[in-house]
């Protein structure tokens, strides 16, 4: 793998390889872009098939965080840590403390958090060596479990999407099909039920389904049938890459708005949705509330302020749909454009400031 050419493809700033034989730590920290602020992004631990798979994943995820923070209006950049190893067997206090020391060495350019394969408890250990970590246990002044907050952000984004796709953000009497009733999906289902929506749900967990029938009067379908449901909005809250060549033809909905990451198998599937007139809520925008909440920790957590910022997802989604309509591009592309424009503008502001400083020094 040609590392520098990989970095050059999307303007990556920095990669840090962390190795500590004594604890077994092997990790890579990728900092994509710090134009808007320090790079924030979770720490993923996974048994990758190869080191290059792990690096490619870290690069992809770090860049995704830059876009997510930029569109959410946060003064943060994008980064990611990938720890090589099986989270079931390779975790230890030493490993996470060692990682914490590497993160501390970056002196705030990168801030970590829990992610797939790591837990709040692991982040508490990282915290013993560095303050540049968020999402530690609540007693430490953290923002706590992100899932209910993510669900609230998705609910607000779904309302904005309904306004554009159905002509009103009033969800009473509307049908929403939810794929996945996990930590986010079930909380979202509760909010939709309260708002008067009819629910069609699926999951591989029978217990969640039974609960949804009893508590939310939901109609249950098999996992393979969720794409064929006639509904107003489809809310993917389980897996990635579920909008693909196989599923796209089966959808009978006016819009897609859900929490799952990387819903589009490829960008061209977003274009196909746009051509078909199905309004697609870009996943990294509608599911950004967890990040917004965690970012609040950096300022000293204040729940009211955090929730106000989460509510803004509604307006951000509407702006994206405006850009999509005006530029005649899919909302997934409109969101990317908004992120890139914001970063480019801030780069310009900085270079103007530097130029002014230089001019002053030269007496111009
Ligand atoms: P979760 O693991 O709690 O829930 C996922 C649910 O999907 C589970 O109930 C699982 O049984 C179900 N599921 C798995 N395979 C399925 C299938 N084939 N068909 C139907 N259901 C299936 O995860 P979560 O925290 O609720 O996150 C859901 C999605 O949202 C994920 O893609 C996650 O990356 C994304 N997301 C979550 C957060 C957050 O704050 N938790 C933030 C941003 C994005």
XYZ file of N, CA and C and ligand atoms in Angstrom, residues 44 68 115-116 145-151 154 178-187 201-206 208-209 221-224 226-227 236-240 242 258-263 283-284 286-291, ligand 1:
212
model
N -12.031 2.266 17.098
C -12.608 0.981 16.700
C -11.586 -0.124 16.967
N -19.159 14.697 8.678
C -20.253 14.670 9.652
C -20.193 15.905 10.562
N -16.306 3.194 20.125
C -16.812 2.852 18.791
C -16.984 1.332 18.776
N -17.214 0.789 17.594
C -17.392 -0.664 17.473
C -16.193 -1.376 18.116
N -24.994 7.626 27.444
C -25.361 6.765 26.316
C -25.855 7.596 25.118
N -25.195 7.508 23.963
C -25.589 8.376 22.843
C -26.870 7.938 22.128
N -27.290 6.667 22.288
C -28.366 6.143 21.425
C -29.699 6.898 21.530
N -30.204 7.193 22.746
C -31.472 7.939 22.797
C -31.357 9.315 22.137
N -30.182 9.927 22.272
C -29.979 11.249 21.660
C -29.912 11.105 20.136
N -29.221 10.067 19.676
C -29.175 9.815 18.224
C -30.594 9.625 17.693
N -31.406 8.887 18.449
C -32.788 8.637 18.017
C -33.567 9.946 17.912
N -32.554 11.626 14.755
C -33.132 10.945 13.582
C -34.616 11.313 13.469
N -39.546 0.379 9.882
C -38.241 0.456 10.563
C -37.510 -0.879 10.465
N -36.284 -0.809 9.963
C -35.432 -2.005 9.930
C -34.467 -1.930 11.112
N -34.693 -2.759 12.135
C -33.793 -2.780 13.290
C -34.338 -2.023 14.475
N -34.682 -2.781 15.527
C -35.224 -2.155 16.740
C -34.196 -2.252 17.861
N -32.981 -1.785 17.576
C -31.930 -1.806 18.594
C -31.970 -0.543 19.426
N -30.808 -0.137 19.916
C -30.748 1.016 20.833
C -31.326 2.266 20.193
N -31.029 2.513 18.922
C -31.570 3.705 18.264
C -32.973 3.421 17.721
N -33.111 2.306 17.005
C -34.375 1.994 16.325
C -35.560 1.938 17.277
N -35.372 1.339 18.450
C -36.524 1.221 19.354
C -36.917 2.590 19.926
N -35.894 3.385 20.265
C -36.195 4.738 20.763
C -36.898 5.571 19.699
N -42.380 -3.023 11.432
C -41.030 -3.214 11.972
C -40.482 -4.596 11.650
N -39.155 -4.664 11.657
C -38.506 -5.971 11.552
C -37.235 -5.961 12.372
N -36.829 -7.137 12.799
C -35.572 -7.317 13.531
C -35.295 -8.806 13.546
N -34.051 -9.159 13.904
C -33.767 -10.590 14.050
C -33.938 -10.994 15.509
N -34.217 -10.012 16.342
C -34.401 -10.271 17.766
C -35.907 -10.325 18.078
N -36.391 -11.531 18.395
C -37.836 -11.752 18.609
C -38.372 -10.919 19.761
N -37.483 -7.935 20.867
C -37.767 -6.533 20.504
C -39.063 -6.455 19.711
N -39.286 -7.445 18.866
C -40.500 -7.438 18.039
C -41.745 -7.595 18.913
N -42.901 -7.654 10.227
C -42.643 -8.427 9.004
C -41.277 -9.100 9.140
N -41.050 -10.106 8.289
C -39.753 -10.795 8.328
C -38.661 -9.861 7.793
N -37.396 -10.054 8.265
C -36.307 -9.169 7.808
C -36.228 -9.061 6.282
N -36.465 -10.158 5.589
C -36.329 -10.115 4.119
C -37.466 -9.330 3.461
N -38.863 -6.369 4.583
C -39.004 -4.950 4.958
C -38.909 -4.015 3.746
N -38.133 -4.417 2.745
C -37.945 -3.535 1.570
C -39.190 -3.469 0.686
N -34.014 2.859 7.891
C -33.017 1.810 8.143
C -32.252 2.103 9.437
N -32.346 1.205 10.399
C -31.673 1.423 11.690
C -30.896 0.175 12.120
N -30.366 -0.556 11.134
C -29.639 -1.772 11.512
C -28.293 -1.848 10.798
N -28.354 -2.041 9.491
C -27.150 -2.419 8.749
C -26.780 -1.385 7.691
N -25.507 -1.452 7.256
C -25.059 -0.595 6.163
C -25.336 -1.253 4.814
N -27.651 -1.160 2.669
C -28.948 -1.790 2.393
C -29.676 -1.124 1.223
N -33.189 7.185 8.209
C -32.914 6.301 9.342
C -31.511 6.483 9.875
N -31.199 5.739 10.941
C -29.956 5.953 11.682
C -28.745 5.217 11.140
N -28.958 4.140 10.385
C -27.833 3.269 10.039
C -26.730 4.034 9.297
N -25.488 3.640 9.563
C -24.348 4.246 8.874
C -24.185 3.627 7.489
N -23.676 4.412 6.565
C -23.333 3.910 5.218
C -24.470 3.145 4.560
N -25.644 3.754 4.500
C -26.823 3.078 3.944
C -26.679 2.810 2.450
N -27.256 9.755 5.596
C -27.145 9.087 6.899
C -26.267 9.843 7.894
N -25.134 10.347 7.411
C -24.216 10.949 8.386
C -24.717 12.294 8.920
N -28.313 12.857 9.376
C -29.474 12.573 10.235
C -29.057 11.820 11.502
N -27.923 11.102 11.457
C -27.531 10.354 12.667
C -26.424 11.043 13.459
N -26.268 12.364 13.260
C -25.135 13.074 13.866
C -25.339 13.463 15.327
N -26.520 13.187 15.888
C -26.792 13.699 17.238
C -25.846 13.115 18.289
N -25.448 11.859 18.098
C -24.501 11.252 19.047
C -23.205 12.057 19.060
N -22.746 12.440 17.882
C -21.512 13.232 17.780
C -21.720 14.629 18.380
P -27.950 -1.934 17.797
O -26.934 -3.016 17.599
O -28.405 -1.611 19.164
O -29.262 -2.258 16.925
C -29.238 -2.865 15.683
C -30.510 -3.707 15.594
O -30.601 -4.238 14.286
C -30.515 -4.882 16.561
O -31.744 -4.928 17.250
C -30.337 -6.088 15.644
O -30.969 -7.255 16.136
C -30.998 -5.584 14.375
N -30.602 -6.304 13.173
C -29.425 -6.865 12.866
N -29.468 -7.453 11.667
C -30.718 -7.257 11.184
C -31.387 -7.604 9.987
N -30.778 -8.317 9.039
N -32.665 -7.214 9.817
C -33.303 -6.508 10.780
N -32.728 -6.164 11.941
C -31.446 -6.522 12.145
O -27.328 -0.662 17.059
P -27.773 0.854 17.249
O -26.861 1.499 18.220
O -29.237 0.921 17.438
O -27.385 1.448 15.816
C -28.181 1.183 14.685
C -27.500 1.773 13.466
O -27.326 3.177 13.637
C -26.117 1.213 13.177
O -25.902 1.199 11.792
C -25.199 2.253 13.809
O -23.922 2.273 13.197
C -25.953 3.529 13.516
N -25.661 4.629 14.445
C -25.857 4.483 15.773
C -25.562 5.542 16.628
C -25.789 5.427 18.112
O -25.746 6.446 18.809
N -26.032 4.233 18.633
C -25.072 6.759 16.117
C -24.908 6.886 14.736
C -25.204 5.804 13.906
